Amino acid sequence: MSSLDRFLIISVVLLASVFPVELFPNTGPMPRGGDGQFSGKQGQVVVVTIPELREATSVKGRFLGRTVTLFPNPAAGGTGYIGLLGIDLQDEPGAHELTVDAQLGEQGRHFSYQVLVVKEKFAVEHLKLPKDKVDLDEKAAARWKAEQEQVRKALAEESAMRLWQTGFIEPVHGKRTGIFGSVRIMNGQPRNPHNGEDIGAPMGTDVMASNDGVVRLVVDHIFSGRGIFVDHGLGLYSMYFHLSDVLVNEGDLVKAGQVIGKVGATGRATGPHLHWGMKVNGARVNPYALLGLPFPQNPAAARSLVAAPSRLSPAESNPIAVGSDTR
Ligand SMILES: [Zn+2]
């Protein structure tokens, strides 16, 4: 073996130990993500764009077993496709594949992207609640299970129509009292991570629809209290919980900025606040992640700020004692 051969072999071995196996397709699994890369943190929304895809009759994305809906990119004058990929707050960090299958008349096209899920450092919140609010008896546990099933069924249907054209808005402007994704220790026991944001606001403050959509479900649940689920189309849902009043009915069309309810403390809540949640094709994402998307601003966004509640009372601004919940 010449010294050059030896040098090359050693170089390859060294490179293989430094670079991911995808660089050496002959020695590892088939390369995935050949069409590009995206990345985002747990609980965030990744904007996926495919500029080279045009005039498809159907486009469908898949990521970790979930559907990713893509639609003609309005910012690009209708050429190319854009989609919102929700990264669930508990998606495994690391590289995962997003596949996109498009049909252009008779011809099918397949795209493969690598999506890097970056670990988010979620806070830990300790909450102290009355014992019977944490430890459910048999009857309450059965009720909770049935309620979860009701929500799952209502949100399972894929809403094909995109009902919104502009960006999302904050439904209530206030102090955030419960943090998205936080690990919750209730009376010393670990519970599910917090799947929304809690916005502290005085009782009766207007709650606005975050975007155009249709009211899919109105509930009065053991934990969520009086709540509204709005279907925005293409797998996007917004949720508004613990309301004192609900001003819409199932099936109603709502507009961004429309007052749909009032802040309350119904269900398992330690004080008046809005629990605002968003789901993107089944992924629980931080609702505030929807505010920064590259869509034209909704005129109601300005009103959202004007509708800010008057200053919170000292009790209401206590982040732990008041204005939090426990799902
Ligand atoms: Zn909450």
XYZ file of C-alpha atoms and ligand atoms in Angstrom:
328
model
C 0.000 0.000 0.000
C 1.441 3.343 -0.976
C 1.615 6.094 1.581
C -0.890 8.056 -0.528
C -3.393 5.155 -0.327
C -2.863 4.929 3.400
C -3.377 8.681 3.723
C -6.654 8.491 1.780
C -7.992 5.597 3.852
C -7.150 7.349 7.095
C -8.746 10.561 5.796
C -11.992 8.795 4.916
C -12.126 7.081 8.302
C -11.544 10.401 10.044
C -14.146 12.196 7.914
C -16.694 9.454 8.505
C -16.307 9.905 12.228
C -16.737 13.679 11.973
C -19.541 13.986 9.401
C -22.996 12.429 9.588
C -23.433 9.106 7.872
C -25.626 10.739 5.169
C -22.459 11.996 3.496
C -21.514 8.388 2.841
C -24.644 6.901 1.302
C -22.895 3.654 0.336
C -22.067 2.830 3.911
C -25.286 3.930 5.650
C -29.032 4.245 5.153
C -30.453 5.883 2.030
C -29.924 9.627 2.143
C -32.995 11.549 3.210
C -33.658 15.243 2.947
C -31.991 15.586 -0.424
C -34.282 18.482 -1.387
C -33.285 20.749 1.462
C -33.319 21.409 5.161
C -35.494 23.220 7.672
C -35.129 23.608 11.399
C -37.145 24.790 14.366
C -37.507 24.452 18.100
C -40.044 22.270 19.886
C -43.395 24.113 19.977
C -42.558 26.387 17.037
C -43.981 26.660 13.526
C -41.659 26.149 10.571
C -42.536 27.818 7.280
C -41.889 25.350 4.489
C -41.546 26.716 0.965
C -41.174 24.817 -2.297
C -40.537 27.430 -4.992
C -39.957 24.862 -7.736
C -43.430 23.349 -7.385
C -46.110 24.878 -9.606
C -49.673 24.202 -10.673
C -49.984 20.950 -8.789
C -53.376 19.265 -8.655
C -52.642 17.973 -5.180
C -49.840 18.442 -2.655
C -49.478 16.559 0.609
C -46.737 16.702 3.199
C -46.040 14.165 5.946
C -43.956 14.720 9.058
C -43.726 12.331 12.023
C -46.988 10.690 10.997
C -48.820 14.012 10.749
C -50.151 15.777 7.674
C -48.547 19.026 6.570
C -50.841 21.030 4.331
C -49.289 23.129 1.601
C -50.951 25.771 -0.535
C -49.924 28.162 -3.332
C -47.637 30.800 -1.845
C -49.512 34.131 -1.909
C -46.295 36.109 -1.350
C -44.785 34.615 -4.493
C -47.771 35.647 -6.608
C -49.205 32.153 -6.486
C -46.089 30.433 -7.810
C -44.463 27.895 -5.568
C -45.985 26.319 -2.487
C -45.879 27.214 1.188
C -46.907 25.238 4.255
C -46.892 25.520 8.030
C -45.176 22.687 9.809
C -45.985 22.551 13.509
C -43.355 21.032 15.758
C -45.088 19.508 18.750
C -43.710 20.558 22.116
C -42.828 16.895 22.755
C -41.432 15.977 19.315
C -38.118 14.180 19.693
C -35.127 16.502 19.101
C -32.980 15.509 16.135
C -33.318 15.134 12.376
C -36.641 13.913 10.955
C -37.867 13.599 7.398
C -40.575 15.733 5.806
C -41.896 14.179 2.626
C -43.979 16.081 0.100
C -45.883 14.296 -2.626
C -47.332 16.349 -5.427
C -49.459 15.424 -8.373
C -49.072 17.449 -11.561
C -51.689 16.005 -13.858
C -50.522 12.483 -14.638
C -47.091 13.058 -13.215
C -46.159 12.562 -9.574
C -43.300 14.292 -7.803
C -41.686 13.360 -4.525
C -39.650 15.711 -2.322
C -37.687 14.840 0.788
C -36.501 17.424 3.332
C -34.613 17.077 6.540
C -36.177 18.908 9.483
C -33.966 19.481 12.470
C -36.026 19.633 15.675
C -34.118 21.672 18.209
C -34.673 21.033 21.907
C -36.429 23.860 23.758
C -35.648 24.531 27.391
C -39.088 24.608 28.968
C -39.639 26.124 32.384
C -40.773 24.202 35.437
C -43.781 25.603 37.267
C -44.885 24.570 40.727
C -48.599 25.003 41.334
C -50.490 24.545 44.577
C -54.155 23.673 44.198
C -56.910 22.219 46.384
C -56.369 18.457 46.620
C -59.660 17.534 44.914
C -58.693 19.654 41.866
C -55.529 17.627 41.329
C -56.503 14.119 42.359
C -59.558 13.246 40.266
C -62.052 10.773 41.652
C -63.329 7.998 39.390
C -66.307 9.981 38.120
C -64.246 13.061 37.325
C -61.573 10.949 35.622
C -64.220 9.336 33.383
C -65.650 12.743 32.526
C -62.210 14.062 31.626
C -61.563 11.062 29.371
C -64.883 11.516 27.557
C -64.160 15.226 27.078
C -60.758 14.492 25.556
C -62.403 12.054 23.150
C -65.000 14.675 22.181
C -62.240 17.154 21.338
C -60.175 14.565 19.486
C -63.153 13.658 17.295
C -64.097 17.254 16.562
C -60.549 18.152 15.542
C -59.802 14.939 13.641
C -61.529 16.043 10.465
C -59.123 17.704 8.135
C -60.404 21.106 7.191
C -59.521 21.434 3.542
C -60.361 25.113 3.087
C -57.966 27.843 4.100
C -60.305 30.277 5.854
C -57.693 32.905 6.706
C -55.752 35.238 4.421
C -53.819 37.455 6.810
C -51.703 36.970 9.926
C -52.960 35.814 13.331
C -53.613 38.208 16.224
C -53.354 38.032 20.011
C -56.884 37.341 21.359
C -56.295 39.264 24.583
C -53.449 41.608 25.329
C -52.127 41.041 28.829
C -49.440 39.654 31.036
C -48.475 36.082 30.334
C -49.062 34.171 33.553
C -48.618 30.594 32.411
C -45.832 29.679 30.059
C -46.201 27.437 27.030
C -44.530 24.058 27.352
C -43.743 24.427 31.029
C -43.463 21.224 32.981
C -46.078 21.431 35.694
C -45.638 20.071 39.156
C -48.985 20.210 40.931
C -49.002 19.640 44.652
C -45.668 17.930 44.127
C -46.878 15.652 41.304
C -45.650 16.020 37.708
C -48.455 16.631 35.184
C -48.756 17.121 31.415
C -46.795 20.059 30.021
C -48.752 23.269 29.579
C -49.993 23.216 25.977
C -50.894 26.890 25.590
C -50.183 30.340 26.970
C -52.098 31.873 29.852
C -52.830 35.566 29.487
C -53.871 37.259 32.704
C -56.657 39.816 32.250
C -59.498 41.156 34.374
C -62.727 39.173 34.511
C -64.970 40.049 31.556
C -62.214 41.319 29.219
C -63.112 40.792 25.539
C -61.598 37.716 23.905
C -61.129 38.045 20.146
C -60.880 35.372 17.484
C -57.233 35.059 16.497
C -58.112 34.775 12.825
C -60.997 34.065 10.459
C -62.515 30.630 10.877
C -65.517 28.576 11.849
C -66.477 27.668 15.426
C -65.970 23.909 15.552
C -66.758 23.255 19.200
C -68.125 25.056 22.267
C -67.558 23.208 25.531
C -67.897 23.369 29.289
C -65.158 21.020 30.439
C -63.786 19.974 33.787
C -60.334 21.530 33.234
C -60.850 23.968 30.354
C -64.100 25.403 31.715
C -66.129 27.189 29.105
C -64.127 26.989 25.913
C -64.217 27.640 22.182
C -62.382 25.759 19.421
C -62.058 27.689 16.148
C -61.151 25.848 12.946
C -59.125 28.110 10.631
C -58.757 25.515 7.910
C -55.771 23.495 6.688
C -55.393 21.850 10.088
C -55.039 25.057 12.134
C -57.132 25.318 15.302
C -57.195 27.955 18.021
C -58.550 27.367 21.512
C -59.847 29.795 24.134
C -60.492 28.421 27.645
C -61.796 29.408 31.100
C -64.256 31.931 29.607
C -66.954 33.535 31.734
C -69.124 34.069 28.656
C -69.275 32.467 25.213
C -70.760 34.705 22.507
C -70.717 32.305 19.551
C -72.311 28.997 18.577
C -70.912 25.930 16.880
C -70.912 26.455 13.121
C -70.637 30.257 13.314
C -68.199 31.923 10.942
C -65.957 34.335 12.832
C -63.620 37.081 11.701
C -60.206 37.970 13.126
C -60.730 40.423 15.965
C -64.378 39.514 16.486
C -65.274 39.288 20.187
C -66.198 35.637 20.748
C -66.162 35.451 24.544
C -65.117 37.040 27.835
C -62.212 36.272 30.136
C -63.209 34.173 33.133
C -61.945 31.566 35.588
C -64.174 28.605 34.767
C -62.809 25.063 34.933
C -59.554 24.422 36.722
C -58.169 27.934 36.955
C -56.566 29.776 39.814
C -57.929 33.141 38.677
C -59.242 35.048 35.653
C -57.140 34.498 32.545
C -57.374 33.296 28.981
C -55.740 30.006 28.096
C -54.888 30.436 24.424
C -53.813 27.332 22.548
C -53.006 26.570 18.911
C -52.768 23.295 17.089
C -51.139 22.952 13.686
C -52.075 19.609 12.146
C -52.167 17.959 15.531
C -48.957 19.516 16.857
C -49.299 21.585 20.023
C -47.426 24.784 19.246
C -46.835 28.038 21.071
C -49.687 30.289 19.890
C -47.331 33.254 19.801
C -45.359 31.418 17.107
C -48.318 32.097 14.786
C -47.959 35.885 15.174
C -44.607 36.099 13.424
C -45.532 34.344 10.202
C -44.877 35.986 6.838
C -48.485 36.857 5.993
C -49.955 40.360 5.602
C -50.944 41.907 8.934
C -54.621 41.728 9.799
C -56.146 45.196 10.436
C -57.562 43.758 13.676
C -54.010 43.429 15.029
C -53.995 47.143 15.898
C -57.346 46.843 17.646
C -55.964 43.924 19.615
C -53.559 46.330 21.303
C -56.191 49.010 21.883
C -58.362 46.398 23.585
C -55.691 45.884 26.230
C -57.123 45.466 29.729
C -56.640 48.120 32.353
C -53.810 47.484 34.778
C -54.010 44.195 36.644
C -54.686 44.280 40.361
C -51.748 43.088 42.495
C -53.495 39.747 43.082
C -54.068 39.251 39.372
C -50.476 39.971 38.462
C -49.176 37.244 40.742
C -47.973 34.706 38.182
C -48.492 31.616 40.301
C -51.450 32.370 42.533
C -53.758 33.762 39.899
C -54.456 33.288 36.249
C -53.032 29.911 35.546
C -54.415 26.491 34.785
C -53.468 22.917 34.611
C -53.925 21.000 31.413
Zn -53.256 27.470 30.352
